Coordinates of C-alpha atoms and ligand atoms in Angstrom, one line a residue:
X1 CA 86.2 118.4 85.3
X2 CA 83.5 115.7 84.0
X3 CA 83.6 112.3 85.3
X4 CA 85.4 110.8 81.9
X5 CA 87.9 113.4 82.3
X6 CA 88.3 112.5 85.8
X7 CA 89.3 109.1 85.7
X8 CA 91.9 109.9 83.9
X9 CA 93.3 113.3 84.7
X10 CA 92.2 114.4 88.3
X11 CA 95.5 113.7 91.0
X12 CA 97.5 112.6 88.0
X13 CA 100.4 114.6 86.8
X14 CA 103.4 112.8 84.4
X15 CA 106.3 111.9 87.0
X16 CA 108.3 115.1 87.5
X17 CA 111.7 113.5 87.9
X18 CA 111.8 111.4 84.0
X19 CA 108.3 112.8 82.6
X20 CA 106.6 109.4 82.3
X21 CA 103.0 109.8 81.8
X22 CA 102.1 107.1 83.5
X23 CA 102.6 107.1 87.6
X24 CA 105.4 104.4 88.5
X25 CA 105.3 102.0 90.9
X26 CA 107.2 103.1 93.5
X27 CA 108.6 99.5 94.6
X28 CA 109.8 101.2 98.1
X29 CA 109.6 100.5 101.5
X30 CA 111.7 103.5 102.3
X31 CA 112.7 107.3 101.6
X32 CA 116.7 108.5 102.2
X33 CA 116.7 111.6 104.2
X34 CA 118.5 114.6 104.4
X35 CA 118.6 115.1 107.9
X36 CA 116.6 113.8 110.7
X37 CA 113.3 114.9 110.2
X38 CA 113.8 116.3 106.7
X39 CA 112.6 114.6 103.7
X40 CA 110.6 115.4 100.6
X41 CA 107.5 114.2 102.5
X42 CA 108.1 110.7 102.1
X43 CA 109.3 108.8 105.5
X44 CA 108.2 105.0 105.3
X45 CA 105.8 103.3 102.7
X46 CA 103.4 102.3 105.1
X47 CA 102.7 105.3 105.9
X48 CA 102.7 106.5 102.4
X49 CA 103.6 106.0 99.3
X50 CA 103.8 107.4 95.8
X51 CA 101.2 105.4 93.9
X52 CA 99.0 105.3 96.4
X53 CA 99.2 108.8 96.5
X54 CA 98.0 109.4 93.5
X55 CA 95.3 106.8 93.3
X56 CA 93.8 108.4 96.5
X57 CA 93.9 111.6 95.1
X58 CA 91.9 110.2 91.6
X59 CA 89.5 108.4 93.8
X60 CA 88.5 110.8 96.2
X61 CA 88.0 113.0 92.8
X62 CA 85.7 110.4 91.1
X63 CA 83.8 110.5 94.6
X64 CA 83.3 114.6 94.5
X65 CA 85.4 114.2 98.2
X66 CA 88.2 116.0 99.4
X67 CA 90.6 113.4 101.1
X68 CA 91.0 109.5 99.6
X69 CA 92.6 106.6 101.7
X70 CA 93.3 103.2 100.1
X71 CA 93.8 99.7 101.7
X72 CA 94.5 96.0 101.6
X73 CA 90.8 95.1 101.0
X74 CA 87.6 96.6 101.2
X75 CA 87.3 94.8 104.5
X76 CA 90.6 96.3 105.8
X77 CA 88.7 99.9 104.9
X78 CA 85.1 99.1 106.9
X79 CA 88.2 97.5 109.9
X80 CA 89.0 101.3 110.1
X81 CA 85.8 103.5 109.7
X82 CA 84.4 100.8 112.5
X83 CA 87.3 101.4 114.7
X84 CA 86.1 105.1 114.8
X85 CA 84.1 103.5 116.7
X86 CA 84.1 102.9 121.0
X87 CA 82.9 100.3 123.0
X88 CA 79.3 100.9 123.9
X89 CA 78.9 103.1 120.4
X90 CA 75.8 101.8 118.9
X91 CA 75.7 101.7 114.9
X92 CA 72.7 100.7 112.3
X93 CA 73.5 98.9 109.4
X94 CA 71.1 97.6 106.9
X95 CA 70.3 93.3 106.9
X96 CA 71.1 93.0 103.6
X97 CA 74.5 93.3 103.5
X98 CA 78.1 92.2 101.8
X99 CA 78.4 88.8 104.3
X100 CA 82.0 89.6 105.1
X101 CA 80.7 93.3 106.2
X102 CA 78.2 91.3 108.3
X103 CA 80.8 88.8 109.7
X104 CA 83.4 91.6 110.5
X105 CA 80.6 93.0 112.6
X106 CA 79.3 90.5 114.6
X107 CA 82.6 87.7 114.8
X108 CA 85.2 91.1 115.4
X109 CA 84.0 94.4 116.6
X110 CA 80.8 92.9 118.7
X111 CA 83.7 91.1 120.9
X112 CA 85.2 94.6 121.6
X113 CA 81.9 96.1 122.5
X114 CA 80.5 97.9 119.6
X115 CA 76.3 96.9 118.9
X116 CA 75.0 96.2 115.8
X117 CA 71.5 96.6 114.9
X118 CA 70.7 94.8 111.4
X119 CA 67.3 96.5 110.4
X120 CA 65.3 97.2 106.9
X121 CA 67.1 99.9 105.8
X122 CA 65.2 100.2 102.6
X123 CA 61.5 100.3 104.7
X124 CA 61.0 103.8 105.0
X125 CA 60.8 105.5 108.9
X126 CA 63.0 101.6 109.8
X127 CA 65.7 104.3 110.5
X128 CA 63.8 106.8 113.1
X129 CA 62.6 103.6 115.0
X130 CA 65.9 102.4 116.1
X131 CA 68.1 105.2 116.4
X132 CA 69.1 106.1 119.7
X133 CA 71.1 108.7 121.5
X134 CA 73.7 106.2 121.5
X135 CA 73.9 105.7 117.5
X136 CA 77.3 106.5 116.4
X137 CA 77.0 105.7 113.2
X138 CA 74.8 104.5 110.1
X139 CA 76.6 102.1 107.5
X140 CA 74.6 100.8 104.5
X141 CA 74.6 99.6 101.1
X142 CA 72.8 100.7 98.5
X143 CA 71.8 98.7 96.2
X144 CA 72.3 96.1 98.5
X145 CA 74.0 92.9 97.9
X146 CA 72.2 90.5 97.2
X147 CA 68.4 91.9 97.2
X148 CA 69.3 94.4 95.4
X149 CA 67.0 96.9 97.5
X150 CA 68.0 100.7 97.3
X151 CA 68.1 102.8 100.5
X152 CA 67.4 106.7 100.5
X153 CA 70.4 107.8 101.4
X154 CA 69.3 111.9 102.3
X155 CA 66.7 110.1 104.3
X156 CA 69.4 108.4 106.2
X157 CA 71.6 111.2 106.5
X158 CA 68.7 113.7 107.8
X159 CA 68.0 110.7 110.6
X160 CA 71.9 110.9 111.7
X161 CA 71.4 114.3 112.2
X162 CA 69.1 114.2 114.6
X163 CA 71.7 112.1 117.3
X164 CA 75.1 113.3 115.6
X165 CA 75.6 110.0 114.0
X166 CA 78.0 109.9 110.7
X167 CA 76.6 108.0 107.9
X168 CA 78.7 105.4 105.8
X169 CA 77.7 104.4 102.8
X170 CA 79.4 101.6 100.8
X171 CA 78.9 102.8 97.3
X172 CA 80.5 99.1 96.4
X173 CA 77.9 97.8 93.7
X174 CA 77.3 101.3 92.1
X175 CA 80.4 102.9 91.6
X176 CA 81.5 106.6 91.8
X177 CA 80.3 107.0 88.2
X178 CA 76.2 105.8 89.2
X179 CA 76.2 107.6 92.4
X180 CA 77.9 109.8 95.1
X181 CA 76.6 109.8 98.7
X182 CA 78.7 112.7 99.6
X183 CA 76.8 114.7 97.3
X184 CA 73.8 113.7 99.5
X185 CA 75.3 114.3 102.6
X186 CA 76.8 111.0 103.6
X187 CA 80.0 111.6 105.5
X188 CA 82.3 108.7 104.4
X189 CA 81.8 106.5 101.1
X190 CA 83.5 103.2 100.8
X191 CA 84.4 101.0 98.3
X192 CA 85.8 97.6 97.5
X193 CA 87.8 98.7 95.1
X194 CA 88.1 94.9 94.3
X195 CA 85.0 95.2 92.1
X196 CA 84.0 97.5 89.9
X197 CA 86.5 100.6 90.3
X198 CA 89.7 97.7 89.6
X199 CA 87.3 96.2 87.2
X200 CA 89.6 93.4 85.8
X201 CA 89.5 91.0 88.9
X202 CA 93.2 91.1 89.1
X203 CA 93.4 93.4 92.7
X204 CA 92.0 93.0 96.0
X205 CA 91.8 97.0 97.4
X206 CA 89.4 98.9 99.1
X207 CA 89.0 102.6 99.9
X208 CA 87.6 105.4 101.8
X209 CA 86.5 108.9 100.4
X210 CA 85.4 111.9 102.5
X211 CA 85.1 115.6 102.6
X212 CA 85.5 115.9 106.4
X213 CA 88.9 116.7 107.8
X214 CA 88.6 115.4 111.1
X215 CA 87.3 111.8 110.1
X216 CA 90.0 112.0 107.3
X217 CA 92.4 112.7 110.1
X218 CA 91.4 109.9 112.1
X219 CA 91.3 107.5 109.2
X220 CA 94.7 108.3 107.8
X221 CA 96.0 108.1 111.7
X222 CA 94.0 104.2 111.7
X223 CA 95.5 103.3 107.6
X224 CA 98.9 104.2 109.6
X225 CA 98.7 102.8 113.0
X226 CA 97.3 99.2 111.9
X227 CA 99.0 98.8 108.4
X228 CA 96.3 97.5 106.5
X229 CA 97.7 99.3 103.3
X230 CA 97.8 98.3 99.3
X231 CA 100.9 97.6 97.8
X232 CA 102.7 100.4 95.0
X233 CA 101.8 97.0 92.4
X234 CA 98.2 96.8 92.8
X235 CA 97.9 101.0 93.1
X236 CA 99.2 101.4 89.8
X237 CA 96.7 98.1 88.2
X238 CA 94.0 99.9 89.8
X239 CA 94.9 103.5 87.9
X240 CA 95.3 101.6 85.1
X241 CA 91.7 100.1 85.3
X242 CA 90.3 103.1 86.4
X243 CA 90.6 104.7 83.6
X244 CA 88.1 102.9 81.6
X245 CA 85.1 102.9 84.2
X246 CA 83.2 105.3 82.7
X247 CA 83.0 103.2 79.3
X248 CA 82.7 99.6 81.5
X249 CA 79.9 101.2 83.5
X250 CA 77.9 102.0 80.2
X251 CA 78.4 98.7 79.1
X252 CA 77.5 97.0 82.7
X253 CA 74.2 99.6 82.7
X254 CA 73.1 98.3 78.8
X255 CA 73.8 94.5 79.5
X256 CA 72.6 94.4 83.1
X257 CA 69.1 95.8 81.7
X258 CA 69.0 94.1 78.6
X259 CA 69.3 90.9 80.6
X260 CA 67.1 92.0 83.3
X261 CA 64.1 92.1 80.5
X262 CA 65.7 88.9 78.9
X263 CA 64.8 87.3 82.8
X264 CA 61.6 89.3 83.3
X265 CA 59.9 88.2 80.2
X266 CA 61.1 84.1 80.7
X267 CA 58.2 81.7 81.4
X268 CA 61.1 79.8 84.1
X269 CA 61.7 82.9 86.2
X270 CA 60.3 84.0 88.8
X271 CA 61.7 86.8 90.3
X272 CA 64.1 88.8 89.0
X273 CA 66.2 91.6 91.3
X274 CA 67.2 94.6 89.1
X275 CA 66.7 98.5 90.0
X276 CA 66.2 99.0 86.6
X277 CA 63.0 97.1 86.2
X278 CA 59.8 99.5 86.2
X279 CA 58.5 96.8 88.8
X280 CA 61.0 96.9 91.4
X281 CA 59.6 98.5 94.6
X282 CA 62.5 101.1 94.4
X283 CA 62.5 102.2 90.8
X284 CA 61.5 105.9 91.5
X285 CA 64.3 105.8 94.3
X286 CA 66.7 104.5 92.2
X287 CA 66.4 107.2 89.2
X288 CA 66.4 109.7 91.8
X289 CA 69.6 108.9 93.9
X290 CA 71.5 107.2 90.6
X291 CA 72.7 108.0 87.4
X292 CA 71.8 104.0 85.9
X293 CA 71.1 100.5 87.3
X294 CA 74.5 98.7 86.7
X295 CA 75.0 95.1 85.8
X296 CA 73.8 93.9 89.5
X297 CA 71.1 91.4 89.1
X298 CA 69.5 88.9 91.1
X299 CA 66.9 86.0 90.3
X300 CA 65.0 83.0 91.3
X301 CA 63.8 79.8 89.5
X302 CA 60.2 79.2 89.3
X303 CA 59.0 76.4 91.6
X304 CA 62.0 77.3 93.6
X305 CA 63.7 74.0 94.1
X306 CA 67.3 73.9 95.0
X307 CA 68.2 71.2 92.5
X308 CA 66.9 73.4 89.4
X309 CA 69.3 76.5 90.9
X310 CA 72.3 74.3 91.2
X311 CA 72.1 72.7 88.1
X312 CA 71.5 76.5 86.5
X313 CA 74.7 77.3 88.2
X314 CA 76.9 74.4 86.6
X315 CA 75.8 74.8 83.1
X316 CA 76.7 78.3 82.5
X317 CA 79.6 78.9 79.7
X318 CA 80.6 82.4 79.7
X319 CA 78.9 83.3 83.0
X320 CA 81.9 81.9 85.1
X321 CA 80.8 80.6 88.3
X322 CA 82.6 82.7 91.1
X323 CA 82.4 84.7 94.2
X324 CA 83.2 88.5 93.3
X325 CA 81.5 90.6 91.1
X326 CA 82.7 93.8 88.6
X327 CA 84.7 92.5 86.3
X328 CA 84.8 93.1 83.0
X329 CA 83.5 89.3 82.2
X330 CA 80.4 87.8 83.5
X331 CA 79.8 85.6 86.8
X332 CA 77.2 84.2 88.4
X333 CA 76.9 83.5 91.9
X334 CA 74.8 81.5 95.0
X335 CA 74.8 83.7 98.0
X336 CA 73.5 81.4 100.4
X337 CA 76.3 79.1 99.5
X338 CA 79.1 81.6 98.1
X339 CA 79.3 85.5 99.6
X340 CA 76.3 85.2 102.0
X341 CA 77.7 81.8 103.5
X342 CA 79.0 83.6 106.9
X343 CA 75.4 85.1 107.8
X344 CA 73.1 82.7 109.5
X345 CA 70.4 80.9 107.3
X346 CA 67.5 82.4 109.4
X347 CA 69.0 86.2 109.1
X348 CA 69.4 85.6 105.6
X349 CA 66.1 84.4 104.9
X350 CA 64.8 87.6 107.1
X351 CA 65.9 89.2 104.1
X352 CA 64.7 87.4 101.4
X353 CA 67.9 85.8 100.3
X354 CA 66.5 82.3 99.9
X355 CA 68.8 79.3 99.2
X356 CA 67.8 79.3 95.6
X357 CA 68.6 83.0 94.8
X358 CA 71.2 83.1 92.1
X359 CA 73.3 86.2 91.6
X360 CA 74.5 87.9 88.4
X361 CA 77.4 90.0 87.6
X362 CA 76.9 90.8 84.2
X363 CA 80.4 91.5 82.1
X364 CA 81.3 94.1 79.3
X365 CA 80.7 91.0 76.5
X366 CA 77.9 90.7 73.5
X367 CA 74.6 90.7 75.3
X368 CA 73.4 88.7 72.7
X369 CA 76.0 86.0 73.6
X370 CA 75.2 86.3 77.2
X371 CA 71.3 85.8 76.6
X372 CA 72.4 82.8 74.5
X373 CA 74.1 81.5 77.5
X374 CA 71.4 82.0 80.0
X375 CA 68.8 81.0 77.7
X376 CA 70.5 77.5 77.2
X377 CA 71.0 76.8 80.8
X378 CA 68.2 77.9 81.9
X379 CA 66.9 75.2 79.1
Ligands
PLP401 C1 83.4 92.6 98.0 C2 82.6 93.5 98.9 C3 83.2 94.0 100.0 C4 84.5 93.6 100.6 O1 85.6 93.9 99.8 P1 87.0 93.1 99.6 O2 87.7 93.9 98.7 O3 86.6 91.7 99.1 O4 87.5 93.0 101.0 C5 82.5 95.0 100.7 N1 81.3 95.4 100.3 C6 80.7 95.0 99.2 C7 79.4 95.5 98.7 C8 81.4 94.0 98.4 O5 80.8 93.5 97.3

């Protein structure tokens, strides 16, 4: 099956007890048994349930993976693939990341004895100069959020090899319908499903997608044993956006570019953040290890003074301002202030993300209405 097909067909079969063509929400928390120890495969609804069932099943489809797991939040899904993890287990992650990624790492799983190493994932050879023996596992994020760099991801995945590391990716800002790191050889991908894959900023989810039976085995034994699991509710509002990602995608890809050059081109920009852009250092990349750029953007105002950006901010009328990013309408966002907040100024800044970087997540909406916007409070 093609992707468009996918989204709304792979997994999903019309209920078999009424016919309904859409899967119901099994409002449950448990199954009535036979006998002790015979059911219909259903025991207790944290450990699984119907809905959820079925949106794993479409997502680890859209992902070309065998096994899908879905949780609370995309948080509650990195909580598990890093509990893989023991104490002493070393694991690279790129220093450009989601800042809750960043704070789960260093404020949780440092305390418990896992290292982090926060490196320039997107500076080829970064990789082969800090892995060790003792590298368990590579996790980035590509492109990353907020930079907006792209990271090889074969590259990474040949480097794991070499120590028998697994390699994470969270495929967060892309989508399964711009890119699949399985299909390069990634072991897990991850998503907040939150974002693009929910699409209507109505759910908080996240969810895991892999090919490999062991780690799927582990995983599923983690969604069980800590509980971090999405409510029957929230599955079924995410099957229902899912179904249109294909066509939001398109739309996030045309706007997000046709913005982009709206940026580039304006005399009170100075840098703009977009894949897409023949300029940006990791244009080739990009076209090679994606399908299309996505509505992702990031900018800064020339002369870079923190009064201009904040006053930018405020005076935005369809670009909502807001943490979060995916949705079908347009928001725009300060890291330093908003989503990168929980990462110290100086590791941000390592990175590039300055104080007066503004962040765009550009809707489904008339990109001619959305220029209008930018282009009057930008003024
Ligand atoms: C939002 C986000 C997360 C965290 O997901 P939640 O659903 O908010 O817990 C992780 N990674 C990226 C890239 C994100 O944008």
């Amino acid at each position: 099956m093609k992707f468009a097909t996918k989204v709304l067909h792979a997994g999903i079969e019309p209920d078999p007890s009424t016919g309904a063509i859409m899967t119901p929400i099994f409002q449950t928390s448990t199954y009535v048994q036979e006998a002790p120890g015979k059911n219909k495969g259903y025991e207790y609804a944290r450990t699984d349930n119907p809905t959820r069932t079925v949106l794993q099943n479409n997502l680890a489809a859209l992902e070309n993976g065998k096994y899908g797991l879905c949780f609370a939040s995309g948080l509650a899904a990195t909580d598990a693939v890093i509990k893989l993890m023991n104490p002493g287990d070393e694991v690279l992650s790129s220093n450009d990341l989601y800042g809750g990624s960043y704070r789960i790492f260093t404020k949780v799983f440092e305390r418990f004895g896992v290292k982090f190493k926060f490196i320039a994932m997107h500076e080829p050879g970064e990789i082969k100069k800090h892995i060790t023996p003792k590298t368990k596992l590579i996790w980035l994020e590509t492109p990353t959020n907020p930079m907006m760099n792209v990271i090889d991801i074969p590259a990474a995945v040949s480097s794991a090899k070499t120590v028998g590391a697994i390699v994470c990716v969270d495929n967060t800002f892309a989508s399964p319908y711009l890119q699949n790191p399985l299909d390069m050889g990634a072991d897990l991908v991850l998503h907040s499903v939150t974002k693009f894959i929910a699409g209507h900023s109505d759910v908080v989810m996240g969810a895991i997608v892999t090919s490999d039976e062991k780690l799927f085995d582990q995983l599923k034994f983690l969604q069980n044993a800590c509980g971090g699991v999405p409510g029957p509710q929230d599955c079924f509002l995410v099957l229902r956006g899912v179904k249109t990602l294909h066509l939001r995608m398109e739309r996030h890809c045309t706007n997000g570019a046709t913005i982009a050059n709206f940026l580039f081109g304006h005399p009170k920009i100075e840098k703009v953040y977009y894949p897409g852009l023949s300029n940006h250092p990791h244009h080739e990349l990009a076209k090679n290890q994606m399908r299309g750029f996505g509505g992702m953007i990031s900018f800064t105002l020339k002369g870079n003074q923190m009064e201009d950006a904040l006053r930018l901010l405020s005076a935005t009328r369809l670009f909502s301002l807001a943490e979060s990013l995916g949705g079908v309408e347009s928001l725009i966002g300060h890291p330093a202030s908003m989503t990168h907040a929980s990462i110290p100024k100086a590791e941000r800044e390592r990175g590039g993300l300055v104080d007066t970087l503004i962040r765009l997540s550009v809707g489904i909406e008339d990109a001619e209405d959305l220029i209008a916007d930018l282009e009057q409070a930008i003024g």
